[in-house]
mmCIF file with all atom_site columns, C-alpha atoms in Angstrom:
data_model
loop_
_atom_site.group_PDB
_atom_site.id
_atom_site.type_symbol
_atom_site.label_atom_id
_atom_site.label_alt_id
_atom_site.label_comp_id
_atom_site.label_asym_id
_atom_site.label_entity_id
_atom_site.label_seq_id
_atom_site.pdbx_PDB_ins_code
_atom_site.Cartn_x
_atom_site.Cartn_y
_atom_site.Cartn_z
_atom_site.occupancy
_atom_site.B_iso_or_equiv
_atom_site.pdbx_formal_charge
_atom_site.auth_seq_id
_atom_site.auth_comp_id
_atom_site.auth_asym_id
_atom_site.auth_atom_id
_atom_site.pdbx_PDB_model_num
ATOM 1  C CA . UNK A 1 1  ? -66.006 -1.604  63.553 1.00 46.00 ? 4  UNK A CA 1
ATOM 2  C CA . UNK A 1 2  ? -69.205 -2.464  62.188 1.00 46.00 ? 5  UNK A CA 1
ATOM 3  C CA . UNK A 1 3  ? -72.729 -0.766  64.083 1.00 63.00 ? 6  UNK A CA 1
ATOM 4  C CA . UNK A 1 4  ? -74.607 -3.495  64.352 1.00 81.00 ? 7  UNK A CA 1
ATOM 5  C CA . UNK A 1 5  ? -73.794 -4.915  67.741 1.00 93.00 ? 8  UNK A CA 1
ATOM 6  C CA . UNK A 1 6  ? -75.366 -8.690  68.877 1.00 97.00 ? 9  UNK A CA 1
ATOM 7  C CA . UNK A 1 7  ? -75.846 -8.636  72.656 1.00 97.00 ? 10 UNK A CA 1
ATOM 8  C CA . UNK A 1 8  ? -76.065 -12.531 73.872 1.00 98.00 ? 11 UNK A CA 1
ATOM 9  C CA . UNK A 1 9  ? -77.706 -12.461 77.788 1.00 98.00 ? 12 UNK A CA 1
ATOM 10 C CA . UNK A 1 10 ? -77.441 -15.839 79.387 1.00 98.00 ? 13 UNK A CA 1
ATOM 11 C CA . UNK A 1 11 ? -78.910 -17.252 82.658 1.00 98.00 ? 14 UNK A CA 1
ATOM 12 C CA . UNK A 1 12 ? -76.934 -19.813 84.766 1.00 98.00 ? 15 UNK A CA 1
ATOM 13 C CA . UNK A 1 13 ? -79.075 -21.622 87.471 1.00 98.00 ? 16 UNK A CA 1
ATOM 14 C CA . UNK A 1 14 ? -77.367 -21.788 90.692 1.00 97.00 ? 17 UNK A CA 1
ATOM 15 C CA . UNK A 1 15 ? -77.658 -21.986 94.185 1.00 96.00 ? 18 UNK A CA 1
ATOM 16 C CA . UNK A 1 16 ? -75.809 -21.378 96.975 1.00 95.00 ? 19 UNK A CA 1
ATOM 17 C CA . UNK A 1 17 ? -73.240 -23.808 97.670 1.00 97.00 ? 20 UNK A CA 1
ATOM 18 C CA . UNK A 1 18 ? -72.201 -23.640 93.880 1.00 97.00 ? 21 UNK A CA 1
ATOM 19 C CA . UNK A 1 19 ? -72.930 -20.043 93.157 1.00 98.00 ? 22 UNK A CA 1
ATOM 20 C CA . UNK A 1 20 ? -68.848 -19.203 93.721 1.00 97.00 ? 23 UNK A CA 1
ATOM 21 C CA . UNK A 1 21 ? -67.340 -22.143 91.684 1.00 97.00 ? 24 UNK A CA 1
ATOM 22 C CA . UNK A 1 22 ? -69.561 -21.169 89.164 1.00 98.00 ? 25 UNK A CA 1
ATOM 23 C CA . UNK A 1 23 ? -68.611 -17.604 88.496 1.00 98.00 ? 26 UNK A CA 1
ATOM 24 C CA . UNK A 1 24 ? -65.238 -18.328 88.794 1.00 98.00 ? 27 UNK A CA 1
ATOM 25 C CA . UNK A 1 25 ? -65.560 -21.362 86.340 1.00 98.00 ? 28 UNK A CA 1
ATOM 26 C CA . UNK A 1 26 ? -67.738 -18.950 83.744 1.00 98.00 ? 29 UNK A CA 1
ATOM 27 C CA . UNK A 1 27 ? -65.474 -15.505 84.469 1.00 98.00 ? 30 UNK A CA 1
ATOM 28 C CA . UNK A 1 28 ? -62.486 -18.207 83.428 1.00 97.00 ? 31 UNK A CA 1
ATOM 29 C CA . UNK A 1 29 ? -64.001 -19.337 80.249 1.00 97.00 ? 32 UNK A CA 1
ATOM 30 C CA . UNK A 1 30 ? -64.881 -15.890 79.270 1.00 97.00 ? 33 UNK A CA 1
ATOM 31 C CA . UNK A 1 31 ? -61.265 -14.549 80.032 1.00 97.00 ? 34 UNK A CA 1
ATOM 32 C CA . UNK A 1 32 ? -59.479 -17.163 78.342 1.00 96.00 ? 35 UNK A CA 1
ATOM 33 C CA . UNK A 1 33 ? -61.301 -17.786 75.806 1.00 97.00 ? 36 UNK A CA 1
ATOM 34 C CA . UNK A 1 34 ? -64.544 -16.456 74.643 1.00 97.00 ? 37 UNK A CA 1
ATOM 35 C CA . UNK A 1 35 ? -63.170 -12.842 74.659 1.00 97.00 ? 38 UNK A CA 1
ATOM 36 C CA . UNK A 1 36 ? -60.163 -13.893 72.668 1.00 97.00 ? 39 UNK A CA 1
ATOM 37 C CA . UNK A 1 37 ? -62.696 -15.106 69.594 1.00 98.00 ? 40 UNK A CA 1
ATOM 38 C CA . UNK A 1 38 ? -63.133 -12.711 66.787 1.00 98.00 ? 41 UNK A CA 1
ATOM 39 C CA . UNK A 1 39 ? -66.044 -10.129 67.034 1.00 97.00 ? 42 UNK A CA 1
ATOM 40 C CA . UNK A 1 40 ? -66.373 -10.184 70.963 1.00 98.00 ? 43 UNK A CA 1
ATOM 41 C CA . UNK A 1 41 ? -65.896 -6.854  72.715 1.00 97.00 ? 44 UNK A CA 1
ATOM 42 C CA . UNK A 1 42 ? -66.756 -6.940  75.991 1.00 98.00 ? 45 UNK A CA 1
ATOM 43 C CA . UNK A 1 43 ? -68.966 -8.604  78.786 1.00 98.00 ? 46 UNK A CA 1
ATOM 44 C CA . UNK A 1 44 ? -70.252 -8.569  82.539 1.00 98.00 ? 47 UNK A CA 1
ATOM 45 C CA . UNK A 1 45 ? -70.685 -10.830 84.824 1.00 98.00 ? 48 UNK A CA 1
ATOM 46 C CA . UNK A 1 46 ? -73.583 -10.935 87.524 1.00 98.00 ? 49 UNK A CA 1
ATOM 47 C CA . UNK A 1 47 ? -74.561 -12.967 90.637 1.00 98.00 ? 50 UNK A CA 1
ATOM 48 C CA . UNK A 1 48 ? -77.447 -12.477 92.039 1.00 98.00 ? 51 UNK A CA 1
ATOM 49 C CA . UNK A 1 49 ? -77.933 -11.647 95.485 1.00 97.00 ? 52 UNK A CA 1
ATOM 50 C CA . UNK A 1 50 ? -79.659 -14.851 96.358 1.00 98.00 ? 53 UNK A CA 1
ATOM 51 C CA . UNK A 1 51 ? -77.267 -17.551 94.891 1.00 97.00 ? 54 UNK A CA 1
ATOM 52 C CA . UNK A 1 52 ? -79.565 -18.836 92.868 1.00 98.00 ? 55 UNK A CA 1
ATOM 53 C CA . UNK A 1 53 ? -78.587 -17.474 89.146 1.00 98.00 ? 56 UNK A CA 1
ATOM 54 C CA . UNK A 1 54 ? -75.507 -15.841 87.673 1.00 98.00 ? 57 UNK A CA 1
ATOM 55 C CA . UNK A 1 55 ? -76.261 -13.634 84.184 1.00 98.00 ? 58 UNK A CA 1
ATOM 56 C CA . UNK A 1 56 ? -73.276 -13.185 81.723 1.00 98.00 ? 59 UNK A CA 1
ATOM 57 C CA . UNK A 1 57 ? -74.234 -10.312 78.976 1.00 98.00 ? 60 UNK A CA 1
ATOM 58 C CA . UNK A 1 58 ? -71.423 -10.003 75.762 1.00 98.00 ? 61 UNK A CA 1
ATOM 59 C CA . UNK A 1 59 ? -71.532 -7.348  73.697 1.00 98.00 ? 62 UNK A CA 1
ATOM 60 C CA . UNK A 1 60 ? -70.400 -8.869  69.814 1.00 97.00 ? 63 UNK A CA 1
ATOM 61 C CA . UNK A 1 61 ? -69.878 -7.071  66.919 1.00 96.00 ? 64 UNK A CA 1
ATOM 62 C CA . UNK A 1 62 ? -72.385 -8.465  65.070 1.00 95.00 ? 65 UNK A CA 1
ATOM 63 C CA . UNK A 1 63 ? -74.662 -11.826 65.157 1.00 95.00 ? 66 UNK A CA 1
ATOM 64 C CA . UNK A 1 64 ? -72.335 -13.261 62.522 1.00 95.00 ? 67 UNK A CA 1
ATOM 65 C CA . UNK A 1 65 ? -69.486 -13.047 65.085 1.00 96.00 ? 68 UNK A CA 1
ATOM 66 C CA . UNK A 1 66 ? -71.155 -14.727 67.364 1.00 96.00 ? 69 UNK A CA 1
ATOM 67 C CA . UNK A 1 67 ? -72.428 -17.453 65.824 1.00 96.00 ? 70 UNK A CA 1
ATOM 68 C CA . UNK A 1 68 ? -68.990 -18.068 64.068 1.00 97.00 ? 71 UNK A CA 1
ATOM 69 C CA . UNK A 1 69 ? -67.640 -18.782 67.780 1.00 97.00 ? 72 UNK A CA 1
ATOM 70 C CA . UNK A 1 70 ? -70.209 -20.971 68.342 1.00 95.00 ? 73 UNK A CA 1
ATOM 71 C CA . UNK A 1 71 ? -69.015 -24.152 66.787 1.00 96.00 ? 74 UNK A CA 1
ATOM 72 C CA . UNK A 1 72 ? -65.615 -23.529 69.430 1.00 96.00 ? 75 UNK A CA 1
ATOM 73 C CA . UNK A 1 73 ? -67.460 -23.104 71.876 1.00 95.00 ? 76 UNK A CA 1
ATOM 74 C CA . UNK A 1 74 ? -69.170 -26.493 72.255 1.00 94.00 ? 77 UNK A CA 1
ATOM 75 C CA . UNK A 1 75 ? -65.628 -27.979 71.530 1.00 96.00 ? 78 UNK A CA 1
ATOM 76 C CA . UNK A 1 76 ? -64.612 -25.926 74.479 1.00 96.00 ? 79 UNK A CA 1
ATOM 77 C CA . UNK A 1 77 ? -62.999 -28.695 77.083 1.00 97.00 ? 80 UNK A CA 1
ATOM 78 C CA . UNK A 1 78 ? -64.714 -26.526 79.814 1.00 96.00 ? 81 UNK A CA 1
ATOM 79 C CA . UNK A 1 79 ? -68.440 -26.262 77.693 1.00 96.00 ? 82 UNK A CA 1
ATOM 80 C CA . UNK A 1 80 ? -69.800 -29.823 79.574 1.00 97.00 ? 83 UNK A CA 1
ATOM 81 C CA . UNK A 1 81 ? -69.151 -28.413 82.749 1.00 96.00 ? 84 UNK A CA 1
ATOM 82 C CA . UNK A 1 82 ? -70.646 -24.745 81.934 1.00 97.00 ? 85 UNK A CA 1
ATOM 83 C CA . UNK A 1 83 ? -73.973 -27.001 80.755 1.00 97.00 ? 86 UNK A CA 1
ATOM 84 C CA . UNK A 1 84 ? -74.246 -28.329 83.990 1.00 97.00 ? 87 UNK A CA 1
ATOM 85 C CA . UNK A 1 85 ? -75.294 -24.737 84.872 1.00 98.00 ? 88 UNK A CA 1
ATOM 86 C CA . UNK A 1 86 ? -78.334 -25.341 82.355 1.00 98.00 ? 89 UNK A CA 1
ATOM 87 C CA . UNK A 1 87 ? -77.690 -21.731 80.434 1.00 97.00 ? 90 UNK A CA 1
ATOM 88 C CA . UNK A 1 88 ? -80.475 -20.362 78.896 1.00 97.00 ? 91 UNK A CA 1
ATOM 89 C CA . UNK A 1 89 ? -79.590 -17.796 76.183 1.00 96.00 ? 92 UNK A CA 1
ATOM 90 C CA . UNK A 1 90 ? -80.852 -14.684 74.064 1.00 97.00 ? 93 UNK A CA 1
ATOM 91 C CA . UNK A 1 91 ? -79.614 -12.502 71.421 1.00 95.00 ? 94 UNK A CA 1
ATOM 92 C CA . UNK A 1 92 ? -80.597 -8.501  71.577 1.00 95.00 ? 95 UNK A CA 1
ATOM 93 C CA . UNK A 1 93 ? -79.956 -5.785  69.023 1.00 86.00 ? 96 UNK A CA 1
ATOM 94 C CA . UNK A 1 94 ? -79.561 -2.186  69.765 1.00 79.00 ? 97 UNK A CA 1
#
């Protein structure tokens, strides 16, 4: 396994009422199909206390993994209703 990991952190707005649905809806996506793409090796999923946001941080192998995924992902049947969620994203290195 390569050493240079890509960490992607994205923001979901929520709020209360939708908070729930919405980490099930992203914790499904994830488990059945983001962590089954090449390169991914793990993630977390957050809500925050308030209901008003929901952070997702994936740990790749390297940015070239990710990005590879990427053209799946917005072909993902389930990717219109993850926008709705307005993610906001950004790639770390270690």
């Amino acid at each position: 396994m390569s050493t240079e990991h890509h960490y992607v952190i994205v923001t979901f707005h929520t709020d209360k009422t939708n908070q729930s649905q919405a980490v099930t809806e992203i914790g499904d996506y994830v488990a059945d199909f983001l962590s089954q793409q090449p390169g991914f090796v793990t993630s977390s999923l957050f809500a925050s206390r308030d209901g008003q946001s929901i952070v997702h941080q994936a740990q790749w192998t390297s940015e070239a993994a990710f990005l590879a995924a990427g053209p799946l992902a917005r072909a993902h049947p389930d990717f219109p209703k993850l926008m709705t969620y307005e993610p906001n994203g950004v790639g770390y290195q270690l």
